[in-house]
PDB file of C-alpha atoms in Angstrom:
ATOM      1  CA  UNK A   1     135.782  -7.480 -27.557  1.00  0.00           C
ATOM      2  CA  UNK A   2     135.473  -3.945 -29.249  1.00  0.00           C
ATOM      3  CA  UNK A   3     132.710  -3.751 -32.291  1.00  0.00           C
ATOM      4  CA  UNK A   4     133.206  -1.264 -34.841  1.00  0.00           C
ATOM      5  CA  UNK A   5     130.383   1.167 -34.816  1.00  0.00           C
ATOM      6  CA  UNK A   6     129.449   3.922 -37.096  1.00  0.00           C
ATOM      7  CA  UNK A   7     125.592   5.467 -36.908  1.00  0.00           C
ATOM      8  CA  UNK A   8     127.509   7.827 -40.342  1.00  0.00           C
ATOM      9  CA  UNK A   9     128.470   3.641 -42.194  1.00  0.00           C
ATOM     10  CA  UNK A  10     125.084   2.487 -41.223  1.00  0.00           C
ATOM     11  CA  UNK A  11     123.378   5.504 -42.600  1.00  0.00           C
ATOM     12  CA  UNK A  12     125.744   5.539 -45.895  1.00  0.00           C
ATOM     13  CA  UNK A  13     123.987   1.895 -46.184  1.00  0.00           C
ATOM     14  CA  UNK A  14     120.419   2.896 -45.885  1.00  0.00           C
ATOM     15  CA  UNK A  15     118.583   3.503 -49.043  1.00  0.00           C
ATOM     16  CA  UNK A  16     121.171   1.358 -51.600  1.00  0.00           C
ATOM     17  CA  UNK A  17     118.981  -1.308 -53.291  1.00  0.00           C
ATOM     18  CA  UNK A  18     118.015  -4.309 -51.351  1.00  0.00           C
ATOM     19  CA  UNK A  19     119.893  -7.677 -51.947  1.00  0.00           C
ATOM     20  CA  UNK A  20     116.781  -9.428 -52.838  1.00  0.00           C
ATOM     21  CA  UNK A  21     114.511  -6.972 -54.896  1.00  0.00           C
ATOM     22  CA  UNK A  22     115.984  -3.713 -55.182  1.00  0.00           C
ATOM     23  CA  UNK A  23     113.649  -2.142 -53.408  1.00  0.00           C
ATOM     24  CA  UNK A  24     115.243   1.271 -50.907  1.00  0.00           C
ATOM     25  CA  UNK A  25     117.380  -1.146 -47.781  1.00  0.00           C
ATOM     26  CA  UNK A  26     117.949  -0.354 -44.892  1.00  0.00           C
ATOM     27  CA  UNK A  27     121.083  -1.825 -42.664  1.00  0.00           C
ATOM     28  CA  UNK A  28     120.538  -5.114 -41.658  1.00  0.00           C
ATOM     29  CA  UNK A  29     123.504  -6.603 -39.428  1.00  0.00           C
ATOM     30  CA  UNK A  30     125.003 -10.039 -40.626  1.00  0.00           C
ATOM     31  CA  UNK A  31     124.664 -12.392 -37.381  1.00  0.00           C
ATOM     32  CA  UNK A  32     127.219 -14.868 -38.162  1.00  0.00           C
ATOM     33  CA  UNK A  33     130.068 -12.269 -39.543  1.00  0.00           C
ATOM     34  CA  UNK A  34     131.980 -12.245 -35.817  1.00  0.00           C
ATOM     35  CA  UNK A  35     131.430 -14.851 -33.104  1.00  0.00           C
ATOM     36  CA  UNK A  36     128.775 -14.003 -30.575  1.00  0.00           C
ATOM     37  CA  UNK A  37     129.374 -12.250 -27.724  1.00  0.00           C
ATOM     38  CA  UNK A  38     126.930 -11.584 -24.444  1.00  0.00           C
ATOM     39  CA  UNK A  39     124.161  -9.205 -25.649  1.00  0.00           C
ATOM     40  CA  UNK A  40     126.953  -8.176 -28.608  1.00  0.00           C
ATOM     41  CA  UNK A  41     125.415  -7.696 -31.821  1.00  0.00           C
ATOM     42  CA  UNK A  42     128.005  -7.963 -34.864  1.00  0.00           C
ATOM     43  CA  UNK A  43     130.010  -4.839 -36.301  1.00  0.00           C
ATOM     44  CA  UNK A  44     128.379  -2.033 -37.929  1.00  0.00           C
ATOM     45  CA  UNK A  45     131.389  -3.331 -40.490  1.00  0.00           C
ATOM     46  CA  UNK A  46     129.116  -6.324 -41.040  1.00  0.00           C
ATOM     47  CA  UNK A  47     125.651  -5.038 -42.660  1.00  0.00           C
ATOM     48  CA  UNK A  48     123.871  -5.268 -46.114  1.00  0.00           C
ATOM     49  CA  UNK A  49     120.759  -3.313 -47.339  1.00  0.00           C
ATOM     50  CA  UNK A  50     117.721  -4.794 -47.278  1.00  0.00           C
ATOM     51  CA  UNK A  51     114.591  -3.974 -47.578  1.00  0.00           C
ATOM     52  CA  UNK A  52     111.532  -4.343 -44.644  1.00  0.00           C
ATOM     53  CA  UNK A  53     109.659  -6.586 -45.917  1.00  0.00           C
ATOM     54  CA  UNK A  54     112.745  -9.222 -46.687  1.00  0.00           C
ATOM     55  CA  UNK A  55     114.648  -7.939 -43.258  1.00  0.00           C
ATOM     56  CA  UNK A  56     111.530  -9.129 -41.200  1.00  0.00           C
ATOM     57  CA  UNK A  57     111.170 -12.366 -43.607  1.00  0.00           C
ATOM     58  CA  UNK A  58     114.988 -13.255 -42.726  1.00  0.00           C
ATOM     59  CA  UNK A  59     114.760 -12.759 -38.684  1.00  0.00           C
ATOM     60  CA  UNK A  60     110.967 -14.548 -38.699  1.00  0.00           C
ATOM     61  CA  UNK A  61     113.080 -17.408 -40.874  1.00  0.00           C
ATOM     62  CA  UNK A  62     115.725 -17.947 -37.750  1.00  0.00           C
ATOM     63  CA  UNK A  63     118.636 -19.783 -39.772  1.00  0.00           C
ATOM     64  CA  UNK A  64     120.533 -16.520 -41.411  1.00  0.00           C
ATOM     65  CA  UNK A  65     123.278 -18.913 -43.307  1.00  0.00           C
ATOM     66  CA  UNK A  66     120.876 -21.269 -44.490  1.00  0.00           C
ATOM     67  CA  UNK A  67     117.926 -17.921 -45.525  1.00  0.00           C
ATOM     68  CA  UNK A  68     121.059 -16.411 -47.558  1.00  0.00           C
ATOM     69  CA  UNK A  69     121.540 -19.641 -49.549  1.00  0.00           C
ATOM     70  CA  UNK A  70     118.364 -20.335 -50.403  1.00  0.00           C
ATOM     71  CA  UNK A  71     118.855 -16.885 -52.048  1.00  0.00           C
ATOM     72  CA  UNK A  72     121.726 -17.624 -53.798  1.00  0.00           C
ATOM     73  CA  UNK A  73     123.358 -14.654 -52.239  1.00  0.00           C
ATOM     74  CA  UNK A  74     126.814 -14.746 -50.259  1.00  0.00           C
ATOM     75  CA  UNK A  75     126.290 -11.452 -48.340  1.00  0.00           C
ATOM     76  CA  UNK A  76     129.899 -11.523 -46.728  1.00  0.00           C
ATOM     77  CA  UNK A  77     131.795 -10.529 -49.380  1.00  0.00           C
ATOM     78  CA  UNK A  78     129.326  -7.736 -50.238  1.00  0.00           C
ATOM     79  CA  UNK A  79     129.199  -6.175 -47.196  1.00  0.00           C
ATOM     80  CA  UNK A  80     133.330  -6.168 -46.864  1.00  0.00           C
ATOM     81  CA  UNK A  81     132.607  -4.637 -50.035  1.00  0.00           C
ATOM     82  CA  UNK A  82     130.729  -2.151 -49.105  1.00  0.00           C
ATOM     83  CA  UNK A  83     132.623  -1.116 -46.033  1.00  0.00           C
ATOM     84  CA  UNK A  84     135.504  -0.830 -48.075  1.00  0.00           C
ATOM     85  CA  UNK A  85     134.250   1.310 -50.596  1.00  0.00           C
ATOM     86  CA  UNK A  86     132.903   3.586 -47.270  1.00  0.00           C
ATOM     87  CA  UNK A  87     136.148   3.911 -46.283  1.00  0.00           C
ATOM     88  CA  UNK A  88     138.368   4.342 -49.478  1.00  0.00           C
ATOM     89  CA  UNK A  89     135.387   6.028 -51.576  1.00  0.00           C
TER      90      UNK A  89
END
């Protein structure tokens, strides 16, 4: 299975305001977006900005779906979104 990858998308990602705060993101990758593969992280297609502080509070958390909804936020459709913006901006 073939991953779309794009070091120019993930930079275009870094720096817009985190989902949570606002604060300067950087590219977080959306584990449940495509099903796993061995040693496969998702798409580069598949990331949102957030910032350090809430990227390392979501991975120390361990359930991504369930972290998202206790924020309220649906980050699927923001980072197809996003991606499509990249690529028709």
């Amino acid at each position: 299975m073939t991953r779309y990858r794009s070091e120019k998308y993930l930079w275009s990602v870094r720096g817009k305001p985190c989902l949570i705060c606002g604060r300067e993101g950087e590219a977080h990758h959306l584990t449940y977006a495509e099903p796993n593969g061995m040693a496969l992280k998702v798409g580069d297609n598949w990331v949102v900005p957030m910032c350090h502080p809430h990227h390392m509070e979501l991975h120390a958390y361990g359930d991504e779906e369930l972290w998202w909804a206790m924020q309220g936020i649906e980050p699927l459709p923001i980072a197809e979104r996003l991606f499509e913006e990249f690529n028709h901006g």
